[in-house]
Tab-separated table of C-alpha atoms and ligand atoms in Angstrom:
chain	number	residue	atom	x	y	z
V	1	MET	CA	0.007	-0.102	0.238
V	2	ALA	CA	1.553	3.130	-1.244
V	3	THR	CA	1.133	6.583	1.036
V	4	ALA	CA	1.285	9.398	-1.372
V	5	ILE	CA	0.855	12.198	1.092
V	6	SER	CA	1.045	11.443	5.064
V	7	SER	CA	0.442	13.963	7.563
V	8	ASP	CA	-0.984	13.600	11.092
V	9	ARG	CA	-4.040	15.569	9.531
V	10	MET	CA	-4.823	13.288	6.600
V	11	LEU	CA	-3.639	10.282	4.754
V	12	VAL	CA	-3.832	9.765	0.815
V	13	PHE	CA	-3.478	6.295	-0.598
V	14	VAL	CA	-2.732	5.646	-4.273
V	15	PRO	CA	-2.621	2.002	-4.123
V	16	PRO	CA	0.393	0.941	-6.787
V	17	HIS	CA	-1.614	-1.753	-8.361
V	18	PRO	CA	-1.191	-2.090	-12.223
V	19	LEU	CA	-5.142	-2.343	-12.754
V	20	ILE	CA	-5.593	0.718	-10.934
V	21	LYS	CA	-2.896	2.292	-13.398
V	22	HIS	CA	-4.654	0.645	-16.435
V	23	TRP	CA	-8.156	1.900	-15.505
V	24	VAL	CA	-6.959	5.338	-14.983
V	25	SER	CA	-5.292	5.403	-18.488
V	26	VAL	CA	-8.585	4.307	-19.906
V	27	LEU	CA	-10.606	7.151	-18.241
V	28	ARG	CA	-7.813	9.882	-19.371
V	29	ASN	CA	-7.954	8.735	-23.140
V	30	GLU	CA	-10.307	11.052	-25.108
V	31	GLU	CA	-11.079	8.541	-27.600
V	32	THR	CA	-12.517	5.936	-24.885
V	33	PRO	CA	-16.162	5.499	-25.810
V	34	CYS	CA	-18.795	6.245	-23.024
V	35	ALA	CA	-19.632	2.454	-22.079
V	36	VAL	CA	-16.234	1.682	-21.861
V	37	PHE	CA	-15.438	4.678	-19.695
V	38	LYS	CA	-18.271	4.066	-17.561
V	39	ASN	CA	-17.171	0.556	-17.152
V	40	ALA	CA	-13.418	1.681	-16.385
V	41	MET	CA	-14.816	3.814	-13.639
V	42	ALA	CA	-16.688	1.112	-12.338
V	43	GLU	CA	-13.726	-1.510	-12.171
V	44	LEU	CA	-11.405	1.323	-10.677
V	45	GLY	CA	-14.069	2.160	-8.028
V	46	ARG	CA	-14.239	-1.843	-7.043
V	47	LEU	CA	-10.284	-1.765	-6.801
V	48	LEU	CA	-10.170	1.377	-4.515
V	49	ILE	CA	-13.086	0.236	-2.380
V	50	TYR	CA	-11.410	-3.135	-1.860
V	51	GLU	CA	-8.444	-1.443	-0.740
V	52	ALA	CA	-10.157	1.046	1.488
V	53	SER	CA	-11.820	-1.744	3.342
V	54	ARG	CA	-8.918	-3.459	3.943
V	55	ASP	CA	-8.495	-3.593	8.058
V	56	TRP	CA	-11.569	-1.456	8.339
V	57	LEU	CA	-14.452	-3.842	8.456
V	58	PRO	CA	-15.910	-5.362	11.854
V	59	THR	CA	-16.040	-9.116	11.950
V	60	ILE	CA	-17.772	-11.840	14.011
V	61	SER	CA	-16.407	-14.894	14.522
V	62	GLY	CA	-17.779	-18.275	15.369
V	63	GLU	CA	-17.539	-21.827	14.354
V	64	ILE	CA	-19.379	-23.597	11.597
V	65	GLN	CA	-19.887	-27.204	10.294
V	66	SER	CA	-18.149	-27.513	6.839
V	67	PRO	CA	-19.178	-30.628	4.677
V	68	MET	CA	-15.642	-32.325	6.015
V	69	ALA	CA	-15.152	-30.756	9.718
V	70	VAL	CA	-16.106	-28.154	12.214
V	71	ALA	CA	-14.097	-24.675	11.181
V	72	SER	CA	-13.523	-21.555	12.780
V	73	VAL	CA	-14.643	-18.724	10.781
V	74	GLU	CA	-15.182	-15.255	10.804
V	75	PHE	CA	-18.041	-13.170	8.889
V	76	ILE	CA	-18.395	-9.419	7.935
V	77	ASP	CA	-20.818	-8.146	10.782
V	78	PRO	CA	-24.197	-7.504	9.378
V	79	ARG	CA	-25.236	-5.177	12.272
V	80	GLU	CA	-22.503	-2.497	11.183
V	81	PRO	CA	-23.218	-1.611	7.558
V	82	VAL	CA	-20.613	0.633	5.654
V	83	MET	CA	-22.697	3.836	5.071
V	84	VAL	CA	-21.942	4.458	1.441
V	85	VAL	CA	-22.510	8.090	0.081
V	86	SER	CA	-22.255	8.545	-3.577
V	87	ILE	CA	-21.963	12.106	-5.152
V	88	LEU	CA	-24.269	12.365	-8.390
V	89	ARG	CA	-23.676	11.727	-11.356
V	90	ALA	CA	-20.315	10.152	-11.964
V	91	GLY	CA	-20.285	8.698	-8.386
V	92	LEU	CA	-23.025	6.378	-9.658
V	93	ALA	CA	-20.500	4.696	-11.951
V	94	LEU	CA	-17.387	4.429	-9.389
V	95	VAL	CA	-19.707	3.160	-6.542
V	96	GLU	CA	-21.325	0.292	-9.116
V	97	HIS	CA	-19.534	-2.769	-7.208
V	98	ALA	CA	-19.773	-1.242	-3.958
V	99	SER	CA	-22.717	-3.555	-2.756
V	100	ALA	CA	-21.023	-6.465	-4.306
V	101	ILE	CA	-17.979	-6.159	-2.744
V	102	LEU	CA	-19.000	-5.073	0.668
V	103	PRO	CA	-21.465	-7.719	2.297
V	104	ALA	CA	-23.386	-4.951	4.331
V	105	THR	CA	-24.065	-1.577	3.070
V	106	LYS	CA	-26.344	1.186	3.075
V	107	THR	CA	-26.164	3.454	-0.056
V	108	TYR	CA	-27.125	7.425	0.005
V	109	HIS	CA	-27.077	9.860	-2.739
V	110	LEU	CA	-26.004	13.769	-2.549
V	111	GLY	CA	-26.680	15.968	-5.905
V	112	PHE	CA	-24.532	18.646	-6.390
V	113	GLN	CA	-24.658	21.236	-9.379
V	114	ARG	CA	-21.676	23.279	-9.930
V	115	ASP	CA	-22.242	26.917	-10.944
V	116	GLU	CA	-19.761	27.163	-13.852
V	117	SER	CA	-19.141	30.974	-13.029
V	118	THR	CA	-18.329	30.671	-9.237
V	119	LEU	CA	-17.527	26.934	-9.295
V	120	LEU	CA	-19.441	26.759	-5.899
V	121	PRO	CA	-21.599	23.815	-5.585
V	122	SER	CA	-25.525	23.627	-4.915
V	123	LEU	CA	-27.219	20.727	-3.495
V	124	TYR	CA	-30.234	19.465	-5.340
V	125	PHE	CA	-30.590	16.056	-3.625
V	126	ASN	CA	-29.981	14.719	-0.201
V	127	ASN	CA	-31.250	11.571	1.179
V	128	LEU	CA	-29.064	11.462	4.370
V	129	PRO	CA	-30.539	10.535	7.688
V	130	ASN	CA	-30.860	13.187	10.235
V	131	LYS	CA	-28.150	11.179	12.470
V	132	PHE	CA	-25.761	8.161	11.424
V	133	PRO	CA	-25.426	5.762	14.308
V	134	GLU	CA	-22.824	6.479	16.443
V	135	GLY	CA	-19.205	5.034	15.062
V	136	SER	CA	-20.722	4.475	11.789
V	137	ARG	CA	-18.191	3.789	8.954
V	138	VAL	CA	-18.792	6.080	5.909
V	139	LEU	CA	-17.588	5.841	2.472
V	140	ILE	CA	-18.087	8.853	0.412
V	141	VAL	CA	-17.451	8.182	-3.509
V	142	ASP	CA	-16.684	11.515	-5.473
V	143	PRO	CA	-14.719	10.539	-8.631
V	144	MET	CA	-13.019	14.169	-9.393
V	145	LEU	CA	-11.498	15.897	-6.213
V	146	ALA	CA	-10.852	19.071	-8.149
V	147	THR	CA	-11.248	22.566	-6.514
V	148	GLY	CA	-12.727	20.731	-3.285
V	149	GLY	CA	-15.882	22.460	-3.296
V	150	THR	CA	-18.078	19.500	-3.779
V	151	ILE	CA	-16.258	17.185	-1.180
V	152	VAL	CA	-16.077	19.816	1.309
V	153	ALA	CA	-19.946	20.463	1.134
V	154	ALA	CA	-20.750	16.533	1.427
V	155	MET	CA	-17.972	16.576	4.447
V	156	ASP	CA	-20.051	19.593	5.945
V	157	LEU	CA	-23.246	17.329	5.611
V	158	LEU	CA	-21.746	14.238	7.186
V	159	LYS	CA	-20.503	16.274	10.241
V	160	ASP	CA	-23.962	17.588	10.662
V	161	CYS	CA	-25.190	13.756	10.917
V	162	GLY	CA	-22.723	13.308	13.767
V	163	VAL	CA	-20.091	11.319	11.829
V	164	GLU	CA	-16.472	11.643	12.983
V	165	ASN	CA	-13.683	12.647	10.292
V	166	LYS	CA	-11.647	9.504	11.239
V	167	GLN	CA	-14.760	7.277	10.421
V	168	ILE	CA	-14.770	8.476	6.729
V	169	LYS	CA	-13.167	7.289	3.818
V	170	ILE	CA	-13.115	9.272	0.245
V	171	ILE	CA	-12.857	6.954	-2.801
V	172	SER	CA	-11.856	9.011	-5.817
V	173	ALA	CA	-10.345	8.459	-9.461
V	174	VAL	CA	-8.487	11.464	-9.597
V	175	ALA	CA	-7.379	13.909	-6.676
V	176	ALA	CA	-5.860	17.401	-7.081
V	177	PRO	CA	-3.918	19.779	-4.538
V	178	PRO	CA	-6.578	22.238	-4.165
V	179	ALA	CA	-9.328	19.514	-2.866
V	180	LEU	CA	-6.656	17.686	-0.644
V	181	GLN	CA	-5.628	20.798	0.880
V	182	LYS	CA	-8.831	22.023	1.863
V	183	LEU	CA	-9.571	18.587	3.370
V	184	SER	CA	-6.259	18.243	5.369
V	185	GLN	CA	-7.114	21.515	6.654
V	186	GLN	CA	-10.861	21.296	7.649
V	187	PHE	CA	-11.258	17.714	8.226
V	188	PRO	CA	-8.252	16.100	10.230
V	189	GLY	CA	-8.031	12.457	10.316
V	190	VAL	CA	-10.319	11.789	7.001
V	191	HIS	CA	-8.571	8.990	4.570
V	192	VAL	CA	-8.550	9.561	0.754
V	193	TYR	CA	-8.208	6.632	-1.710
V	194	THR	CA	-7.460	7.566	-5.223
V	195	GLY	CA	-6.614	6.350	-8.658
V	196	ILE	CA	-3.939	9.334	-8.991
V	197	ILE	CA	-2.946	12.487	-7.966
V	198	ASP	CA	-2.767	15.276	-10.686
V	199	PRO	CA	-0.929	18.731	-10.568
V	200	ASP	CA	-3.343	21.178	-11.646
V	201	VAL	CA	-6.997	22.566	-11.913
V	202	ASN	CA	-7.758	24.965	-14.647
V	203	GLU	CA	-9.620	28.279	-14.328
V	204	ASN	CA	-12.833	26.516	-14.886
V	205	GLY	CA	-12.269	23.702	-12.330
V	206	TYR	CA	-11.268	20.947	-14.317
V	207	ILE	CA	-8.466	18.681	-13.105
V	208	ILE	CA	-5.167	19.192	-15.729
V	209	PRO	CA	-4.257	16.719	-17.393
V	210	GLY	CA	-7.459	14.846	-15.497
V	211	LEU	CA	-9.946	12.948	-17.745
V	212	GLY	CA	-12.599	15.775	-18.657
V	213	ASP	CA	-16.185	15.774	-17.574
V	214	ALA	CA	-16.580	12.388	-15.297
V	215	GLY	CA	-20.471	12.700	-15.434
V	216	ASP	CA	-20.741	13.640	-18.973
V	217	ARG	CA	-18.351	10.751	-20.127
V	218	CYS	CA	-19.969	8.300	-17.959
V	219	PHE	CA	-23.490	9.133	-19.398
V	220	GLY	CA	-22.777	10.193	-22.874
V	221	THR	CA	-24.235	13.919	-22.490
A	301	URA	N1	-15.604	17.476	-12.406
A	301	URA	C1	-15.174	16.637	-13.395
A	301	URA	O1	-15.967	15.985	-13.965
A	301	URA	N2	-13.834	16.862	-14.001
A	301	URA	C2	-12.972	17.801	-13.470
A	301	URA	O2	-11.608	17.782	-14.230
A	301	URA	C3	-13.511	18.293	-12.267
A	301	URA	C4	-14.628	18.235	-11.693
């Protein structure tokens, strides 16, 4: 497991797996067709969620009878589901395999629209509960951490639901320094798992080199 940026405030992981490099490369290519792009986003999400869930899931142990003998076993505790929070639209693709990988999940959605002149997010959909049960583990799935406006707004909503920063892991396809700096300054203790860290964000809020508009490319709009 590679740690790209590490401080006492935040950890950013870029898992050094060739499949992660492969799917990021497919996403970057402007000639990748929409259906292939969406599938690449879903596969990248599968790998990043797998890495993020390492050492994070509560288990229950016991004994079961196999066809051959009694065996000691460990299962994921279904009483403590991971609360998955997907940021619309492209989060839908990155989160596609979450419930297949994680045996116990509840999935919520947040919809933000970015004002193209101010680059500020405005919330148009939110089905988070008023409070999450104490100690809930939360996985936020936001493909593009660019200026940081959207992820900061999502983190503020989770804080209002009583979730501690150290209980939150963020999954993203591409992350850029402005968003990572805001997360580190405002939400110490949060963990980020990303496919790659890119160097820049342009004046329109797009990550450079990035992959363009992730939502448009997933859904062909
Ligand atoms: N959102 C995107 O879809 N792409 C970017 O580069 C930045 C934000």
